[in-house]
Amino acid sequence: MRTADVLIIGGGLTGLTLNYLLRKAGYAALILEARGRLGGRIWTKTTTEGVNIDMGATWLGQKHTHLVQLLQELNLPVFQQRLGAKALFEQHQQDKAQIVPLPPNNDPSYRIQGGTSALIQALARHLPDEAVLLDTPVEKIHAKADGVYTFSGALTIKSKVVVSTLPPNLLTHRIKLQPALPDSLIRLMQQTHTWMGESIKAGVAYKSLFWRKDGQEGTAFSHTGPFTELYDHTDAEEGHFALKGFLRNDMANLGAPARKRLVEGQLVKFFGQHALNYTSYEEAVWPAEPFTHAPYEHPVLPHQNNGHEMYRKPYWDGRFFLAGSETAETFPGYMEGALRSAEWVHQELTQSNTLFK
Ligand SMILES: Cc1cc2nc3c(=O)[nH]c(=O)nc-3n(C[C@H](O)[C@H](O)[C@H](O)COP(=O)(O)OP(=O)(O)OC[C@H]3O[C@@H](n4cnc5c(N)ncnc54)[C@H](O)[C@@H]3O)c2cc1C
């Protein structure tokens, strides 16, 4: 049986940031990650031509102060999302898309150079190989008098503390906890929205910025879809070119080939036949990702119960913490929330005596 002081469940932004902060303070942690990759809802796919397409988290703003500071600390530059002064707007499928002016943008969005996964890679440099187990979905956690026991298949790990970074609703579906958490907390978790858990993203890479030659910026909005929003996803150096956006949520009910056909049709409508000369098509259907999304018992609204105060209490006498972006007091659901949640757990752990017992 393996042992650890702090066991972190989930190698997304929260888990990796918590590991980073704990190691800076001289503590060791072990991460168990269900997927075969780190990053969770941060996932930059690199096409065979080297185009980085962010299939999950992409944008940050100056208001995300802790994230901005971490990026500076890790020497990760950002660049402004290009929107342009006008966009295409599609109201009805049968009508031509119109060109509409965009209002001045006083709160621009930024992207991380190299893709958002550059942040995951930089944090992973502070995670020794032996301190992370991939393809290790946790199934059960059992708190006993002599420690907390975590189970994944044949693996058992005994630790002083366990920190879950799963979206709360997912945790209630995937992991059996013994003793059970309070009923009121379980109900809250079941009614906590997983931010962007229903989203579908698609990205298309090209050999040139052909849409700009035609006077477009690549920004488009549609009431019909499949893309509801589309943006220029070209890299900072303007050496690799792509368009990327969100598809209508109900596109999850179609198969991948049917979705792609609809995307192609809409791109041709927006930018002409040249739009079919793409080098790669990438998509991520987040509601089909079992380690992000789980069905809700009752419908929930976007951000419902995100940041609820019940998430910022230790459970099991300070041996179990609920972390993850949705639990953060500030900017829950966003990357900034993931950082703030990791900072809160880090503070709780380093200020309590739990780790020295
Ligand atoms: C399509 C999309 C677009 C987004 N856009 C933005 C954006 O532009 N800006 C922004 O700020 N935020 C955005 N977000 C939100 C952002 O991605 C999240 O806030 C952040 O990545 C959450 O990190 P986390 O570590 O808290 O959770 P997660 O990334 O969900 O990490 C949880 C981890 O737990 C793992 N896991 C799950 N079950 C188990 C198990 N049983 N055992 C072990 N491990 C398990 C998962 O695989 C995952 O790695 C977006 C999200 C999506 C999906």
Short mmCIF file of C-alpha atoms and ligand atoms in Angstrom, two decimals:
data_model
loop_
_atom_site.label_atom_id
_atom_site.label_comp_id
_atom_site.label_asym_id
_atom_site.label_seq_id
_atom_site.Cartn_x
_atom_site.Cartn_y
_atom_site.Cartn_z
CA MET A 1 0.00 0.00 0.00
CA ARG A 2 1.32 3.46 -0.92
CA THR A 3 1.20 6.34 1.54
CA ALA A 4 1.12 10.11 1.10
CA ASP A 5 0.68 13.15 3.32
CA VAL A 6 -1.69 14.89 0.93
CA LEU A 7 -3.57 12.99 -1.75
CA ILE A 8 -5.06 15.18 -4.50
CA ILE A 9 -7.78 13.68 -6.66
CA GLY A 10 -7.68 15.22 -10.13
CA GLY A 11 -4.77 16.64 -12.14
CA GLY A 12 -6.57 19.67 -13.55
CA LEU A 13 -5.64 23.29 -12.85
CA THR A 14 -6.76 23.10 -9.21
CA GLY A 15 -4.86 19.89 -8.45
CA LEU A 16 -1.67 21.02 -10.19
CA THR A 17 -1.74 24.47 -8.58
CA LEU A 18 -2.25 22.94 -5.14
CA ASN A 19 0.70 20.61 -5.74
CA TYR A 20 2.79 23.60 -6.88
CA LEU A 21 1.92 25.65 -3.79
CA LEU A 22 2.45 22.74 -1.38
CA ARG A 23 5.85 21.90 -2.86
CA LYS A 24 6.92 25.55 -2.67
CA ALA A 25 6.05 25.38 1.06
CA GLY A 26 8.07 22.16 1.49
CA TYR A 27 5.25 19.58 1.48
CA ALA A 28 4.80 16.64 -0.87
CA ALA A 29 1.55 15.62 -2.52
CA LEU A 30 0.43 12.73 -4.69
CA ILE A 31 -2.05 13.27 -7.54
CA LEU A 32 -4.40 10.59 -8.84
CA GLU A 33 -5.79 11.46 -12.28
CA ALA A 34 -8.49 9.44 -14.03
CA ARG A 35 -7.56 10.44 -17.57
CA GLY A 36 -4.40 9.51 -19.44
CA ARG A 37 -3.43 13.23 -19.53
CA LEU A 38 -3.21 16.15 -17.12
CA GLY A 39 -5.25 19.34 -17.47
CA GLY A 40 -8.90 18.25 -17.14
CA ARG A 41 -10.99 21.03 -18.67
CA ILE A 42 -7.80 22.60 -20.04
CA TRP A 43 -6.91 20.73 -23.19
CA THR A 44 -4.91 22.14 -26.09
CA LYS A 45 -4.91 19.80 -29.07
CA THR A 46 -1.93 20.17 -31.38
CA THR A 47 -2.69 19.23 -34.98
CA THR A 48 -0.19 17.34 -37.14
CA GLU A 49 0.78 20.71 -38.69
CA GLY A 50 1.56 22.11 -35.22
CA VAL A 51 -1.53 24.29 -34.79
CA ASN A 52 -2.56 24.55 -31.12
CA ILE A 53 -6.33 24.55 -30.63
CA ASP A 54 -7.77 25.07 -27.16
CA MET A 55 -10.67 22.69 -26.77
CA GLY A 56 -11.36 23.77 -23.18
CA ALA A 57 -10.46 26.93 -21.25
CA THR A 58 -9.05 29.63 -23.52
CA TRP A 59 -9.58 33.22 -22.32
CA LEU A 60 -8.60 35.25 -19.30
CA GLY A 61 -8.93 38.91 -18.41
CA GLN A 62 -6.99 41.45 -16.38
CA LYS A 63 -9.55 40.99 -13.59
CA HIS A 64 -8.23 37.43 -13.11
CA THR A 65 -5.44 38.81 -10.97
CA HIS A 66 -4.19 35.58 -9.38
CA LEU A 67 -3.99 33.87 -12.75
CA VAL A 68 -2.18 36.84 -14.26
CA GLN A 69 0.32 36.71 -11.39
CA LEU A 70 0.87 32.95 -11.73
CA LEU A 71 1.44 33.28 -15.48
CA GLN A 72 4.05 35.96 -14.81
CA GLU A 73 5.72 33.79 -12.17
CA LEU A 74 5.87 30.89 -14.64
CA ASN A 75 7.08 33.14 -17.48
CA LEU A 76 4.09 32.40 -19.67
CA PRO A 77 3.24 35.34 -21.95
CA VAL A 78 -0.31 36.12 -23.03
CA PHE A 79 -1.66 37.93 -26.07
CA GLN A 80 -4.90 39.69 -26.83
CA GLN A 81 -7.75 37.84 -28.53
CA ARG A 82 -8.34 39.42 -31.90
CA LEU A 83 -11.97 40.36 -32.46
CA GLY A 84 -11.87 43.16 -34.98
CA ALA A 85 -14.33 45.99 -35.39
CA LYS A 86 -16.99 43.93 -37.18
CA ALA A 87 -18.44 40.45 -37.06
CA LEU A 88 -20.60 38.20 -39.14
CA PHE A 89 -24.08 37.69 -37.75
CA GLU A 90 -26.41 34.91 -38.85
CA GLN A 91 -30.00 35.26 -37.71
CA HIS A 92 -31.79 32.74 -39.93
CA GLN A 93 -30.37 29.76 -41.75
CA GLN A 94 -31.95 30.70 -45.07
CA ASP A 95 -30.60 34.28 -45.01
CA LYS A 96 -27.13 35.54 -45.86
CA ALA A 97 -24.97 36.36 -42.82
CA GLN A 98 -24.88 40.11 -42.16
CA ILE A 99 -21.84 42.18 -41.25
CA VAL A 100 -22.41 44.01 -37.97
CA PRO A 101 -20.14 46.50 -36.14
CA LEU A 102 -18.76 45.40 -32.77
CA PRO A 103 -18.82 47.88 -29.87
CA PRO A 104 -15.45 49.02 -28.49
CA ASN A 105 -14.07 46.36 -26.16
CA ASN A 106 -12.98 47.87 -22.84
CA ASP A 107 -12.28 44.52 -21.18
CA PRO A 108 -10.30 42.52 -23.76
CA SER A 109 -9.71 38.80 -23.42
CA TYR A 110 -6.25 37.27 -23.56
CA ARG A 111 -4.91 33.86 -24.56
CA ILE A 112 -1.83 32.08 -23.29
CA GLN A 113 0.91 31.78 -25.90
CA GLY A 114 1.26 28.19 -27.09
CA GLY A 115 -2.24 27.36 -25.84
CA THR A 116 -3.71 27.09 -22.36
CA SER A 117 -2.05 23.71 -21.83
CA ALA A 118 1.26 25.62 -21.62
CA LEU A 119 0.11 26.51 -18.10
CA ILE A 120 -0.56 22.84 -17.31
CA GLN A 121 2.87 21.86 -18.66
CA ALA A 122 4.60 24.57 -16.63
CA LEU A 123 2.86 23.44 -13.43
CA ALA A 124 3.59 19.78 -14.24
CA ARG A 125 7.32 20.59 -14.20
CA HIS A 126 6.88 20.90 -10.43
CA LEU A 127 5.34 17.43 -10.23
CA PRO A 128 7.90 14.62 -10.04
CA ASP A 129 6.98 11.53 -12.13
CA GLU A 130 6.47 9.44 -9.01
CA ALA A 131 4.00 12.01 -7.60
CA VAL A 132 1.30 11.47 -10.21
CA LEU A 133 -0.62 8.41 -11.35
CA LEU A 134 -2.53 8.79 -14.64
CA ASP A 135 -5.37 6.49 -15.74
CA THR A 136 -6.25 6.08 -12.08
CA PRO A 137 -9.92 6.85 -11.47
CA VAL A 138 -10.71 7.00 -7.78
CA GLU A 139 -13.76 4.95 -6.84
CA LYS A 140 -13.92 5.07 -3.07
CA ILE A 141 -12.51 7.01 -0.11
CA HIS A 142 -12.79 5.66 3.40
CA ALA A 143 -11.77 7.73 6.46
CA LYS A 144 -10.61 5.56 9.36
CA ALA A 145 -9.06 6.45 12.70
CA ASP A 146 -5.48 5.89 11.47
CA GLY A 147 -5.78 7.67 8.11
CA VAL A 148 -7.80 8.19 4.96
CA TYR A 149 -7.84 5.27 2.50
CA THR A 150 -8.40 5.94 -1.20
CA PHE A 151 -9.16 3.14 -3.66
CA SER A 152 -8.78 2.86 -7.44
CA GLY A 153 -9.01 -0.69 -8.81
CA ALA A 154 -6.41 -2.79 -7.00
CA LEU A 155 -4.59 0.31 -5.71
CA THR A 156 -4.98 1.58 -2.13
CA ILE A 157 -3.37 4.75 -0.84
CA LYS A 158 -3.31 5.81 2.78
CA SER A 159 -2.93 9.54 3.42
CA LYS A 160 -3.37 12.13 6.15
CA VAL A 161 -5.53 14.34 3.98
CA VAL A 162 -7.53 13.93 0.76
CA VAL A 163 -8.45 16.85 -1.48
CA SER A 164 -11.04 16.26 -4.19
CA THR A 165 -10.82 18.67 -7.13
CA LEU A 166 -13.72 17.08 -9.05
CA PRO A 167 -16.69 19.24 -9.99
CA PRO A 168 -19.06 18.60 -7.05
CA ASN A 169 -21.85 16.93 -9.05
CA LEU A 170 -19.32 14.60 -10.67
CA LEU A 171 -17.93 13.67 -7.27
CA THR A 172 -21.36 12.55 -6.06
CA HIS A 173 -21.63 10.23 -9.09
CA ARG A 174 -18.14 8.80 -9.26
CA ILE A 175 -16.74 8.39 -5.75
CA LYS A 176 -18.22 6.58 -2.76
CA LEU A 177 -17.36 8.35 0.48
CA GLN A 178 -17.36 6.65 3.84
CA PRO A 179 -18.56 8.10 6.18
CA ALA A 180 -21.05 9.93 3.97
CA LEU A 181 -20.94 13.73 3.82
CA PRO A 182 -23.89 15.59 5.38
CA ASP A 183 -27.15 15.19 3.41
CA SER A 184 -27.46 18.94 2.90
CA LEU A 185 -23.99 19.04 1.34
CA ILE A 186 -24.72 16.10 -0.97
CA ARG A 187 -27.91 17.81 -2.18
CA LEU A 188 -25.94 21.01 -2.78
CA MET A 189 -23.28 19.14 -4.76
CA GLN A 190 -25.93 17.46 -6.91
CA GLN A 191 -27.33 20.91 -7.71
CA THR A 192 -23.99 22.57 -8.46
CA HIS A 193 -23.45 23.36 -12.10
CA THR A 194 -20.20 22.16 -13.68
CA TRP A 195 -19.12 25.21 -15.64
CA MET A 196 -19.05 24.53 -19.39
CA GLY A 197 -19.83 20.86 -18.80
CA GLU A 198 -22.43 20.95 -21.61
CA SER A 199 -20.21 22.80 -24.10
CA ILE A 200 -19.01 21.59 -27.45
CA LYS A 201 -16.04 23.21 -29.14
CA ALA A 202 -14.82 22.80 -32.69
CA GLY A 203 -11.68 24.18 -34.28
CA VAL A 204 -10.50 24.22 -37.87
CA ALA A 205 -6.85 24.76 -38.87
CA TYR A 206 -5.76 26.35 -42.14
CA LYS A 207 -2.55 27.06 -44.06
CA SER A 208 -3.37 30.76 -44.38
CA LEU A 209 -5.42 33.59 -42.93
CA PHE A 210 -7.64 33.48 -46.00
CA TRP A 211 -10.61 35.03 -44.19
CA ARG A 212 -8.67 38.23 -43.46
CA LYS A 213 -7.85 38.63 -47.13
CA ASP A 214 -11.58 38.82 -47.66
CA GLY A 215 -11.87 41.58 -45.04
CA GLN A 216 -13.22 39.34 -42.28
CA GLU A 217 -11.75 39.01 -38.80
CA GLY A 218 -13.04 35.49 -38.22
CA THR A 219 -15.49 36.68 -35.55
CA ALA A 220 -19.03 35.38 -36.10
CA PHE A 221 -22.22 34.91 -34.10
CA SER A 222 -25.18 32.81 -35.07
CA HIS A 223 -28.69 32.17 -33.81
CA THR A 224 -28.91 29.00 -35.89
CA GLY A 225 -25.58 27.17 -35.55
CA PRO A 226 -23.93 24.76 -35.49
CA PHE A 227 -21.40 27.44 -34.43
CA THR A 228 -23.08 29.94 -32.12
CA GLU A 229 -19.80 31.85 -31.65
CA LEU A 230 -16.66 31.70 -33.73
CA TYR A 231 -13.29 33.42 -33.25
CA ASP A 232 -9.91 33.74 -34.87
CA HIS A 233 -7.67 31.18 -33.12
CA THR A 234 -4.44 32.09 -34.87
CA ASP A 235 -1.34 31.98 -32.66
CA ALA A 236 0.46 35.01 -31.21
CA GLU A 237 3.16 35.01 -33.91
CA GLU A 238 0.56 34.62 -36.70
CA GLY A 239 2.45 31.57 -37.93
CA HIS A 240 -0.33 29.02 -37.43
CA PHE A 241 -3.92 29.71 -38.41
CA ALA A 242 -7.24 28.49 -37.09
CA LEU A 243 -10.83 29.38 -36.38
CA LYS A 244 -12.46 28.05 -33.25
CA GLY A 245 -15.77 28.38 -31.49
CA PHE A 246 -18.70 26.90 -29.60
CA LEU A 247 -21.29 24.65 -31.20
CA ARG A 248 -24.92 24.53 -30.14
CA ASN A 249 -25.27 22.22 -27.13
CA ASP A 250 -27.80 19.94 -28.87
CA MET A 251 -25.14 19.07 -31.45
CA ALA A 252 -24.03 16.52 -28.82
CA ASN A 253 -26.94 14.36 -30.02
CA LEU A 254 -25.39 13.98 -33.50
CA GLY A 255 -22.55 11.71 -34.53
CA ALA A 256 -19.15 13.29 -35.26
CA PRO A 257 -19.45 13.03 -39.11
CA ALA A 258 -22.87 14.76 -39.09
CA ARG A 259 -21.56 17.54 -36.83
CA LYS A 260 -18.57 18.06 -39.10
CA ARG A 261 -20.78 18.29 -42.20
CA LEU A 262 -22.91 21.00 -40.57
CA VAL A 263 -19.78 22.90 -39.48
CA GLU A 264 -18.43 22.77 -43.04
CA GLY A 265 -21.71 24.09 -44.43
CA GLN A 266 -21.73 27.03 -42.04
CA LEU A 267 -18.06 27.88 -42.68
CA VAL A 268 -18.71 27.94 -46.43
CA LYS A 269 -21.68 30.25 -45.85
CA PHE A 270 -19.47 32.58 -43.77
CA PHE A 271 -16.21 32.53 -45.70
CA GLY A 272 -16.83 30.86 -49.08
CA GLN A 273 -15.59 27.57 -50.60
CA HIS A 274 -12.01 28.23 -49.47
CA ALA A 275 -13.18 27.36 -45.94
CA LEU A 276 -13.22 23.69 -46.98
CA ASN A 277 -9.45 23.72 -47.56
CA TYR A 278 -8.72 23.11 -43.90
CA THR A 279 -5.81 20.97 -42.76
CA SER A 280 -7.42 19.66 -39.55
CA TYR A 281 -10.78 19.58 -37.85
CA GLU A 282 -10.84 19.09 -34.06
CA GLU A 283 -13.73 18.93 -31.66
CA ALA A 284 -14.42 18.27 -27.99
CA VAL A 285 -17.84 17.19 -26.80
CA TRP A 286 -17.57 17.89 -23.09
CA PRO A 287 -20.93 16.37 -22.06
CA ALA A 288 -19.60 13.06 -23.39
CA GLU A 289 -16.49 13.26 -21.17
CA PRO A 290 -17.15 10.96 -18.18
CA PHE A 291 -14.45 12.64 -16.09
CA THR A 292 -16.00 16.10 -16.53
CA HIS A 293 -19.74 15.72 -16.89
CA ALA A 294 -22.37 13.69 -15.07
CA PRO A 295 -26.14 14.05 -15.46
CA TYR A 296 -28.02 16.14 -12.89
CA GLU A 297 -30.90 14.80 -10.81
CA HIS A 298 -32.82 18.05 -11.53
CA PRO A 299 -32.12 20.77 -14.11
CA VAL A 300 -29.57 23.35 -12.92
CA LEU A 301 -28.86 26.87 -14.14
CA PRO A 302 -25.44 28.02 -15.36
CA HIS A 303 -23.19 28.65 -12.34
CA GLN A 304 -25.91 27.45 -9.93
CA ASN A 305 -24.45 27.07 -6.42
CA ASN A 306 -20.96 27.82 -7.72
CA GLY A 307 -18.88 29.22 -4.86
CA HIS A 308 -21.32 28.16 -2.11
CA GLU A 309 -19.92 28.71 1.39
CA MET A 310 -20.41 25.04 2.35
CA TYR A 311 -17.50 24.26 0.04
CA ARG A 312 -15.08 26.21 2.15
CA LYS A 313 -15.20 24.01 5.23
CA PRO A 314 -13.00 21.04 5.93
CA TYR A 315 -14.86 17.74 6.46
CA TRP A 316 -13.92 14.56 8.34
CA ASP A 317 -12.15 16.54 11.09
CA GLY A 318 -9.99 18.45 8.63
CA ARG A 319 -8.99 15.38 6.62
CA PHE A 320 -11.19 15.91 3.53
CA PHE A 321 -11.47 19.05 1.41
CA LEU A 322 -13.74 19.89 -1.50
CA ALA A 323 -11.74 21.94 -3.98
CA GLY A 324 -12.06 22.67 -7.70
CA SER A 325 -13.10 25.76 -9.60
CA GLU A 326 -16.82 25.43 -8.76
CA THR A 327 -16.04 25.63 -5.02
CA ALA A 328 -14.15 28.95 -5.11
CA GLU A 329 -15.56 32.05 -3.46
CA THR A 330 -14.36 34.30 -6.27
CA PHE A 331 -14.66 33.61 -10.02
CA PRO A 332 -16.03 30.08 -9.49
CA GLY A 333 -16.15 28.04 -12.68
CA TYR A 334 -13.24 29.88 -14.28
CA MET A 335 -9.49 29.22 -14.27
CA GLU A 336 -9.18 32.03 -11.74
CA GLY A 337 -11.60 30.13 -9.48
CA ALA A 338 -9.48 26.97 -9.80
CA LEU A 339 -6.42 28.91 -8.58
CA ARG A 340 -8.31 30.55 -5.73
CA SER A 341 -9.66 27.19 -4.61
CA ALA A 342 -6.16 25.67 -4.61
CA GLU A 343 -4.89 28.68 -2.64
CA TRP A 344 -7.65 28.26 -0.05
CA VAL A 345 -6.87 24.56 0.54
CA HIS A 346 -3.15 25.31 0.64
CA GLN A 347 -3.73 27.94 3.31
CA GLU A 348 -5.98 25.62 5.34
CA LEU A 349 -3.44 22.81 5.22
CA THR A 350 -0.35 24.82 5.97
CA GLN A 351 -2.01 26.73 8.81
CA SER A 352 -3.46 23.64 10.49
CA ASN A 353 -1.45 20.97 12.25
CA THR A 354 -2.98 18.16 10.19
CA LEU A 355 0.15 17.53 8.16
CA PHE A 356 2.40 17.20 11.18
CA LYS A 357 0.21 14.71 13.09
C1 LIG B 1 -15.29 24.19 -23.20
C2 LIG B 1 -14.76 24.94 -22.01
C3 LIG B 1 -14.39 26.25 -22.14
C4 LIG B 1 -13.91 26.97 -21.04
N1 LIG B 1 -13.48 28.25 -21.23
C5 LIG B 1 -12.92 28.92 -20.20
C6 LIG B 1 -12.31 30.17 -20.43
O1 LIG B 1 -12.24 30.66 -21.56
N2 LIG B 1 -11.78 30.83 -19.36
C7 LIG B 1 -11.81 30.29 -18.09
O2 LIG B 1 -11.31 30.94 -17.15
N3 LIG B 1 -12.35 29.07 -17.86
C8 LIG B 1 -12.89 28.37 -18.89
N4 LIG B 1 -13.38 27.11 -18.69
C9 LIG B 1 -13.41 26.59 -17.31
C10 LIG B 1 -12.03 26.05 -16.88
O3 LIG B 1 -11.63 25.08 -17.80
C11 LIG B 1 -12.15 25.43 -15.49
O4 LIG B 1 -12.55 26.42 -14.54
C12 LIG B 1 -10.84 24.84 -14.94
O5 LIG B 1 -10.09 24.22 -15.92
C13 LIG B 1 -11.24 23.87 -13.82
O6 LIG B 1 -10.10 23.24 -13.29
P1 LIG B 1 -10.31 22.20 -12.11
O7 LIG B 1 -8.99 21.58 -11.86
O8 LIG B 1 -11.02 22.83 -10.98
O9 LIG B 1 -11.34 21.10 -12.70
P2 LIG B 1 -11.09 20.05 -13.88
O10 LIG B 1 -10.29 20.64 -14.95
O11 LIG B 1 -12.44 19.51 -14.22
O12 LIG B 1 -10.20 18.94 -13.17
C14 LIG B 1 -10.71 17.84 -12.48
C15 LIG B 1 -9.80 16.66 -12.75
O13 LIG B 1 -10.29 15.51 -12.06
C16 LIG B 1 -10.14 14.37 -12.89
N5 LIG B 1 -11.08 13.35 -12.44
C17 LIG B 1 -12.42 13.26 -12.64
N6 LIG B 1 -12.92 12.17 -12.01
C18 LIG B 1 -11.88 11.58 -11.39
C19 LIG B 1 -11.75 10.42 -10.55
N7 LIG B 1 -12.81 9.66 -10.24
N8 LIG B 1 -10.52 10.08 -10.10
C20 LIG B 1 -9.43 10.84 -10.40
N9 LIG B 1 -9.49 11.95 -11.17
C21 LIG B 1 -10.71 12.32 -11.64
C22 LIG B 1 -10.47 14.92 -14.27
O14 LIG B 1 -9.99 14.08 -15.30
C23 LIG B 1 -9.78 16.28 -14.24
O15 LIG B 1 -8.44 16.21 -14.67
C24 LIG B 1 -13.83 26.35 -19.77
C25 LIG B 1 -14.20 25.02 -19.64
C26 LIG B 1 -14.65 24.31 -20.74
C27 LIG B 1 -15.01 22.84 -20.60
#
